Structure formats: structure tokens, C-alpha cells
XYZ file of N, CA and C in Angstrom:
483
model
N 260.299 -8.528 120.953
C 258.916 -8.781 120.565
C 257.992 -7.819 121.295
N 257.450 -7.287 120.599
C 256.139 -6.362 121.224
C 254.921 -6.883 120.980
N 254.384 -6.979 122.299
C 252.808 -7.348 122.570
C 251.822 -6.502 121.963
N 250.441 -6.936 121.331
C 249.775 -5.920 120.467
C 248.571 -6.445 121.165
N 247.961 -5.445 122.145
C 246.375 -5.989 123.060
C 245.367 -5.611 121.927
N 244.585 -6.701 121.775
C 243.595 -6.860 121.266
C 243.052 -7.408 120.774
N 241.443 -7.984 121.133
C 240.485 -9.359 120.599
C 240.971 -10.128 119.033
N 241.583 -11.230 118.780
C 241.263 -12.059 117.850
C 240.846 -13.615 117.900
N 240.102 -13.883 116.541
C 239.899 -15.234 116.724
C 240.258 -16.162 115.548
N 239.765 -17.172 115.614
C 240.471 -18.228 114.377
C 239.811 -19.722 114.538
N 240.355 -20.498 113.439
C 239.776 -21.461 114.195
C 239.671 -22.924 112.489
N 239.644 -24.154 112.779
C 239.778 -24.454 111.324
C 238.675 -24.547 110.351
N 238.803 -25.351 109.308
C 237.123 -24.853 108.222
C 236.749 -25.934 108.632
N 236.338 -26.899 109.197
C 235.150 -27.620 109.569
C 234.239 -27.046 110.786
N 234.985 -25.941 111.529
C 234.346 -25.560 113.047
C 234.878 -26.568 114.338
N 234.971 -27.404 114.635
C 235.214 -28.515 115.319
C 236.051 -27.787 116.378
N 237.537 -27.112 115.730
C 238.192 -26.087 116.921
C 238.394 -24.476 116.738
N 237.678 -24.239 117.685
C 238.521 -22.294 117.243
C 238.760 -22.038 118.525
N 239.724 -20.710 118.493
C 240.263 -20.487 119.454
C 239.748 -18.319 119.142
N 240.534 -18.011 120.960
C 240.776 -16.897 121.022
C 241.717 -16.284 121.498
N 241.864 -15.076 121.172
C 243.472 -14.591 121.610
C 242.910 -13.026 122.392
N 243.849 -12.321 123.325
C 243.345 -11.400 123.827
C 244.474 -10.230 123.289
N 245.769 -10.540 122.652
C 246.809 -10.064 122.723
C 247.670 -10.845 121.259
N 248.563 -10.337 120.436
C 249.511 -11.130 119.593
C 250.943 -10.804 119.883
N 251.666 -11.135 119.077
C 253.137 -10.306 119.145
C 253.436 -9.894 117.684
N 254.199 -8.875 117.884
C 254.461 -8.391 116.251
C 255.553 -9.129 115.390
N 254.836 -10.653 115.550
C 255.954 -11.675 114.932
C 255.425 -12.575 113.821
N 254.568 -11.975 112.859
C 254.119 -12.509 111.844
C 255.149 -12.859 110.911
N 255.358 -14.394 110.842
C 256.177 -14.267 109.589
C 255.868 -15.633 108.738
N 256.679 -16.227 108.204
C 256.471 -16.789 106.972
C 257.982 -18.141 107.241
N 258.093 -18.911 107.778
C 259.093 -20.652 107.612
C 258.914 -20.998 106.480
N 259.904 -21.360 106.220
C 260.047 -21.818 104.606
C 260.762 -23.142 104.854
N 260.946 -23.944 105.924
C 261.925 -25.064 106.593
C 261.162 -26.270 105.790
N 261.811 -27.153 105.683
C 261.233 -28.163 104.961
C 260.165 -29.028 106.402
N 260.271 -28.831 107.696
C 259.385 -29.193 108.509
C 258.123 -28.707 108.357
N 258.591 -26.932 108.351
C 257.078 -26.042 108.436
C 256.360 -26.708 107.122
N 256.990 -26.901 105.973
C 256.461 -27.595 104.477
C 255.574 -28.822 104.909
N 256.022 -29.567 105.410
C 255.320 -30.854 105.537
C 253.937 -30.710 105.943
N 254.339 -29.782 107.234
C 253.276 -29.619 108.725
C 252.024 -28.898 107.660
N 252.006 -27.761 107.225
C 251.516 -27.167 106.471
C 250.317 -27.613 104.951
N 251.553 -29.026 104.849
C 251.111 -28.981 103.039
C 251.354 -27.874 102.243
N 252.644 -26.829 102.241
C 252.731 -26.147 101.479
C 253.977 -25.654 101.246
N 254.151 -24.712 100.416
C 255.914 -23.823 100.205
C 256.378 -23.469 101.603
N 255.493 -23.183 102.169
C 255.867 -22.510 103.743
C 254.900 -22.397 104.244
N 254.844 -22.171 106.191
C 254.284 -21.891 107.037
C 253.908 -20.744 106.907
N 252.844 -19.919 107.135
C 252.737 -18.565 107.952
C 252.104 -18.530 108.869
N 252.861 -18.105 110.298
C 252.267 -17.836 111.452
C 252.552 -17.012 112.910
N 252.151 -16.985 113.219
C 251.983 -15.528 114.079
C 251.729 -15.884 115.788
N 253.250 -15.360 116.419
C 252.949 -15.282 118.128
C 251.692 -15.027 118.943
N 251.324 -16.041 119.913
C 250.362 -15.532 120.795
C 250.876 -15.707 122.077
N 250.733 -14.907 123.092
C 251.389 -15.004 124.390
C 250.376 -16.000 125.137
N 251.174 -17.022 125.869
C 250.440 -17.907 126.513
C 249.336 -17.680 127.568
N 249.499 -16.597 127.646
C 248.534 -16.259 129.060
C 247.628 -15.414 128.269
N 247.064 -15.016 126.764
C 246.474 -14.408 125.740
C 245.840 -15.338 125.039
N 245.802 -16.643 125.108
C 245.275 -17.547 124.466
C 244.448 -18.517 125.039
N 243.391 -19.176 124.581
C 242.220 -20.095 124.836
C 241.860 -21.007 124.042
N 241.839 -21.988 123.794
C 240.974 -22.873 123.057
C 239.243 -22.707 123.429
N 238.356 -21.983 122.122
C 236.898 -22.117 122.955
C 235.755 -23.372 122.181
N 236.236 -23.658 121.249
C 236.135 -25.189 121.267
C 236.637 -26.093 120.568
N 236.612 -27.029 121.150
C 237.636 -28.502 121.154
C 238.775 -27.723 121.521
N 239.696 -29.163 120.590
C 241.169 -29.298 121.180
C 241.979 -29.656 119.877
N 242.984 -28.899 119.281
C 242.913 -29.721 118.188
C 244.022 -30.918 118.622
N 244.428 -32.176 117.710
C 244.804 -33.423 117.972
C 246.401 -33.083 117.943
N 247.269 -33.648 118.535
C 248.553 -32.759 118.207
C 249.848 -33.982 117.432
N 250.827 -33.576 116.962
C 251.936 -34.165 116.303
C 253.009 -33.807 116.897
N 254.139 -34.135 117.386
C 255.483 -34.242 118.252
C 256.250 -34.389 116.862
N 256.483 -33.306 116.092
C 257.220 -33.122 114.693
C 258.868 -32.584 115.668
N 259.118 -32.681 116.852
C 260.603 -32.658 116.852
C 260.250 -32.921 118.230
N 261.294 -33.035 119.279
C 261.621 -32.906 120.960
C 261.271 -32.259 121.571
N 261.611 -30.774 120.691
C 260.577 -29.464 120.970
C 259.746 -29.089 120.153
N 259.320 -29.226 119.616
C 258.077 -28.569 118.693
C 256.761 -29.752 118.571
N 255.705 -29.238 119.092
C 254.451 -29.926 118.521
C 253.353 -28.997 117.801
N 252.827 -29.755 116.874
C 252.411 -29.190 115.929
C 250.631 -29.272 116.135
N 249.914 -28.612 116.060
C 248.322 -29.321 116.560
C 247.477 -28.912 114.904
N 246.557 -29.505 114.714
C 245.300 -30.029 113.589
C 244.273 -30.195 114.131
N 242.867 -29.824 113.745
C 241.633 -30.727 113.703
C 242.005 -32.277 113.093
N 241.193 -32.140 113.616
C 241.405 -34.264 113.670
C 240.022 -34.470 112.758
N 239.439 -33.448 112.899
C 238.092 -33.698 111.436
C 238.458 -33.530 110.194
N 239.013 -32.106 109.749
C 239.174 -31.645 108.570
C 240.498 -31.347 108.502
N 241.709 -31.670 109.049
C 242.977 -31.736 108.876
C 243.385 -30.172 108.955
N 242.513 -29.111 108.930
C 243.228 -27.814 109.291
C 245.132 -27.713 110.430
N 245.658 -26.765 109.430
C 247.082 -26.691 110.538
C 246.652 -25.158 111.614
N 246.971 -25.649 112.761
C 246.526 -24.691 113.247
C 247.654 -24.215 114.151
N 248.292 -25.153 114.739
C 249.227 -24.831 115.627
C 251.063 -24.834 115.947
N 251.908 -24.051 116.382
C 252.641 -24.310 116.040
C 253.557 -23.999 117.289
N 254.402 -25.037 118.340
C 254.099 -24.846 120.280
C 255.366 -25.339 120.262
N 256.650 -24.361 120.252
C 257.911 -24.338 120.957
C 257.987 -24.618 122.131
N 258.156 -25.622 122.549
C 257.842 -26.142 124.013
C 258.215 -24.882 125.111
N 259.681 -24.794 125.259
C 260.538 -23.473 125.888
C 259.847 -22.288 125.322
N 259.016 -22.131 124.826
C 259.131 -20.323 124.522
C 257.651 -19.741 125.618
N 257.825 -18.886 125.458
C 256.950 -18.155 126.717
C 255.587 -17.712 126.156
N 255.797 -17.914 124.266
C 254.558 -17.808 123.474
C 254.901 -19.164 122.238
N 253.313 -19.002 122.052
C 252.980 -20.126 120.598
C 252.670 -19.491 119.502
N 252.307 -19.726 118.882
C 252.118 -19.772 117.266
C 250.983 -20.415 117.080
N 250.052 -19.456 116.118
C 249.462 -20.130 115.306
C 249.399 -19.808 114.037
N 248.485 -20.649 113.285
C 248.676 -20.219 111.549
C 247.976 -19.347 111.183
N 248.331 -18.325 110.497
C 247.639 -16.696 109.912
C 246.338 -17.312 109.608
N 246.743 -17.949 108.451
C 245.476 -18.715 107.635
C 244.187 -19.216 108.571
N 244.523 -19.507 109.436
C 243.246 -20.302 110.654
C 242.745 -18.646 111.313
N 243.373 -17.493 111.293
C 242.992 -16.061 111.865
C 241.541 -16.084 111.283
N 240.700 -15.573 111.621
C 239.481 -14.857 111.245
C 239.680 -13.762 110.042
N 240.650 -13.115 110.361
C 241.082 -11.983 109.355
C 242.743 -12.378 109.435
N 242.756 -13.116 108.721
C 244.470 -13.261 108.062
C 245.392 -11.662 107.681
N 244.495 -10.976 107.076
C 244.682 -9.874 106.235
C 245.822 -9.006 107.633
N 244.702 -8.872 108.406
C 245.249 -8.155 109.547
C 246.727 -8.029 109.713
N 247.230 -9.220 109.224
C 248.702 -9.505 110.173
C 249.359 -10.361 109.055
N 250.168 -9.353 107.653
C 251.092 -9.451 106.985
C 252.245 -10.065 107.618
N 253.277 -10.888 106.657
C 254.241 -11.000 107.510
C 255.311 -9.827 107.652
N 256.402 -10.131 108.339
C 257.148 -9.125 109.020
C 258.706 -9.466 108.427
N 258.503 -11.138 108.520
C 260.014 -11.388 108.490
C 259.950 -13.111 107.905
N 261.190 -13.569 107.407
C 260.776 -15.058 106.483
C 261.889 -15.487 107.143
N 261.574 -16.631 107.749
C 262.461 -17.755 108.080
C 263.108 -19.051 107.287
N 264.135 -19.816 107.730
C 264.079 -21.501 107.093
C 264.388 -21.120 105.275
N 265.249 -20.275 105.767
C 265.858 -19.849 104.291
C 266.504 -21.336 103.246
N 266.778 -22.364 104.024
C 267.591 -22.993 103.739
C 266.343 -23.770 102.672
N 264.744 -24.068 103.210
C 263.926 -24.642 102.477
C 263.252 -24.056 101.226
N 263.098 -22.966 101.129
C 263.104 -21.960 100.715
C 262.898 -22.289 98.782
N 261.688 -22.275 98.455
C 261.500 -22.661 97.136
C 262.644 -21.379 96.002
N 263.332 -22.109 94.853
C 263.710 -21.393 94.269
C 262.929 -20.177 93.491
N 262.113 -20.994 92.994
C 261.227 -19.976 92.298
C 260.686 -18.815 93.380
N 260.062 -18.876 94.684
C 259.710 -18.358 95.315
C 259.337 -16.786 95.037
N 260.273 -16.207 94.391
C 260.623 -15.034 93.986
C 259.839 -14.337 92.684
N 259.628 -15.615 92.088
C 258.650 -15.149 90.866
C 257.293 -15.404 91.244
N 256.432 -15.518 92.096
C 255.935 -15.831 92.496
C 254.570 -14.742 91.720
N 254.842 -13.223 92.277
C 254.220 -12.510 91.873
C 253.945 -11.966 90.360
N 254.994 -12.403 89.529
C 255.124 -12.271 88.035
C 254.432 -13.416 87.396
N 253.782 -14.364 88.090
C 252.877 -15.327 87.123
C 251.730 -14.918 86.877
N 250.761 -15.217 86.329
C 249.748 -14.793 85.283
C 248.758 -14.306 86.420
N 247.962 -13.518 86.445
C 246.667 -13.606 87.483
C 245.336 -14.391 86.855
N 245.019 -15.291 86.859
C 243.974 -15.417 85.825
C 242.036 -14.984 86.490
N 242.411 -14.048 87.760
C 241.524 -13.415 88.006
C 240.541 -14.370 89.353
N 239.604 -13.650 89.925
C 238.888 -14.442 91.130
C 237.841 -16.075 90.490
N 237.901 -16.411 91.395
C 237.336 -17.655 91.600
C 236.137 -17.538 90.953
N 235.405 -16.831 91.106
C 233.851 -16.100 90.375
C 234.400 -16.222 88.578
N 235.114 -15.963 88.196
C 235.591 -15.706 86.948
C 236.354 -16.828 86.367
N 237.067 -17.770 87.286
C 237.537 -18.740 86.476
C 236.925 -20.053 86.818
N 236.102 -20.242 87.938
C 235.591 -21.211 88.242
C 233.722 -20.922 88.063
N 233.420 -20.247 87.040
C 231.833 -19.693 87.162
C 230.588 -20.345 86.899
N 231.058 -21.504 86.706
C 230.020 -22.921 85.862
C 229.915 -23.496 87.349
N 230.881 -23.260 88.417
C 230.905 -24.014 89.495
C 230.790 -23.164 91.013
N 230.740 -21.673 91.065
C 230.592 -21.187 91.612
C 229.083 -21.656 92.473
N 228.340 -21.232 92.059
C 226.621 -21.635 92.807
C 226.739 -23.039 93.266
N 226.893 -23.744 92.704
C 227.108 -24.866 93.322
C 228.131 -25.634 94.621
N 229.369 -25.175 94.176
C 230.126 -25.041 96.116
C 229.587 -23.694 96.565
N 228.980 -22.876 96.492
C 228.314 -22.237 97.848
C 227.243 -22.835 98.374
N 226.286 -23.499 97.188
C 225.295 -23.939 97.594
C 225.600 -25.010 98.805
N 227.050 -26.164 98.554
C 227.093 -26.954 99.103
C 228.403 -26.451 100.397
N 228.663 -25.531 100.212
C 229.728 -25.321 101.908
C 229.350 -25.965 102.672
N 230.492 -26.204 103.169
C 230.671 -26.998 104.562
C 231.350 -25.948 105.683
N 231.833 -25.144 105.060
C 233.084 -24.122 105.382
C 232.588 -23.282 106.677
N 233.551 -23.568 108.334
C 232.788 -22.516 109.445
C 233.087 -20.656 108.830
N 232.207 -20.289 108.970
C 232.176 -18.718 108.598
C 233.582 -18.454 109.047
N 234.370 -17.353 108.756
C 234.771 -16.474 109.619
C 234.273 -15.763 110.498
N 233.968 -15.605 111.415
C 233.656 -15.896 112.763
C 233.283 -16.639 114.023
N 233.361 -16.395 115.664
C 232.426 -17.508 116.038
C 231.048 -17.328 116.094
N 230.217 -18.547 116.038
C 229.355 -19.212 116.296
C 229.096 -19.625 117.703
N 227.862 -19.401 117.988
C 227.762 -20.331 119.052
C 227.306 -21.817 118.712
N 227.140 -22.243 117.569
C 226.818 -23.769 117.162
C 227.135 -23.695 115.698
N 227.651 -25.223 115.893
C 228.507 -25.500 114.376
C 228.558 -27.012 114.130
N 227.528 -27.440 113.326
C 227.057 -26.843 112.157
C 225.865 -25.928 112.441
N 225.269 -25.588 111.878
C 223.987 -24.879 112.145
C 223.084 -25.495 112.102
């Protein structure tokens, strides 16, 4: 694992917890385990090493789940965001791409939990695009912006506003 120095942040969509990182590891990847499924709500996990001594909670805490002996899993306890993902033994944690500020940043690398692993998975990219949210949702667009609840991508120093 190689250490990658440099500022990121994250944090879930109500605001309640975000965090910061000073450092990642080049271990972006993608669980497909029927645990990471649950924890998630989805086909799979994606999430990405932070070295323990690189990481901060700068506010709150999120609420945590004991999903094995070793593994606890942490959430906002407001808006159910997955945020965390804490191999007890390992010398770094995990968190979820998706909770990153810029997800984009940090593709995955490598796919785990082959065994959960949706069949279709593969076609994934051959289904229809039916184009951005602006375009298929446009009767309803103005209206969830008008009404977000959603913390920006970035921090804030106060949340809500």
C-alpha cells in the first residue's frame, strides 16, 4: 500500500458528520460481499484507505454497528449516510468514496467479495443511458433544489445555514 499526502474531506448529506484526511492509500476499491451489500444498501461497497494517524472526525461522531468481531461499520444517526468502514487490526480504515467531497478523485483500483458479486454486474454499462437528472426528472428539477436539504460538498463552518 502506498500512502498518497494530501488534504481531503467528506462527510454525510445531512452535515451532522464530516471528517478530514491528511493522507489516503492507493486502495480504492469496490466489496461486492453480501456484508458490504447490507452495510451500504447497495450491489457493493466502495471505499478507500485512510491511515489512522491521517484522519479526524471535525464534526460529530458518526453512530457505529459491530457488523462482525472485527469489523465496525459507522453512519450518521440523522440521515443514515454509510460512512465508515474500521478493521479493528489494521493500521488503516476505510471510508466510503461516496461520503469523499470529490468521489471522482479516487476510481477504484481493485474489486473484492467476488463471491457476492451481482451476476449481471457486468452489463451494467450496456443499459440504456436515459440521460442527466435535468432531462429526465425536469418537471421536478426546481423544485428539489429549491427544497435541498443536502450539506454542499464541502466544509462549512455551520450546518444548516
Amino acid at each position: 500500500m502506498k500512502r498518497i499526502d494530501g488534504a481531503i474531506s467528506g462527510g454525510c448529506q445531512c452535515g451532522a458528520v464530516r471528517y478530514h484526511a491528511t493522507a489516503v492509500l492507493d486502495t480504492s476499491h469496490i466489496c461486492h460481499c453480501r456484508m458490504c451489500q447490507k452495510a451500504v444498501g447497495n450491489f457493493f461497497a466502495a471505499l478507500i484507505g485512510i491511515p489512522r494517524d491521517a484522519f479526524a472526525w471535525t464534526r460529530g461522531t458518526p453512530a457505529l454497528f459491530q457488523s462482525s468481531d472485527l469489523v465496525t461499520r459507522g453512519f450518521c444517526a440523522e440521515c443514515g449516510t454509510p460512512l465508515l468502514y474500521d478493521y479493528a487490526t489494521s493500521a488503516h480504515l476505510n471510508v466510503t468514496t461516496g461520503s469523499l467531497d470529490n468521489p471522482a478523485a479516487f476510481p477504484p483500483q481493485v474489486q473484492f467479495g467476488a463471491e457476492g458479486r451481482m451476476p449481471w454486474y457486468g452489463d451494467l454499462c450496456a443499459l440504456a443511458d436515459e440521460g442527466s437528472t435535468e432531462d429526465t426528472m425536469a418537471e421536478y428539477v426546481g423544485e428539489i433544489r429549491a427544497s435541498n436539504h443536502q450539506h454542499p460538498d464541502h466544509d462549512t463552518d455551520h450546518w444548516p445555514s
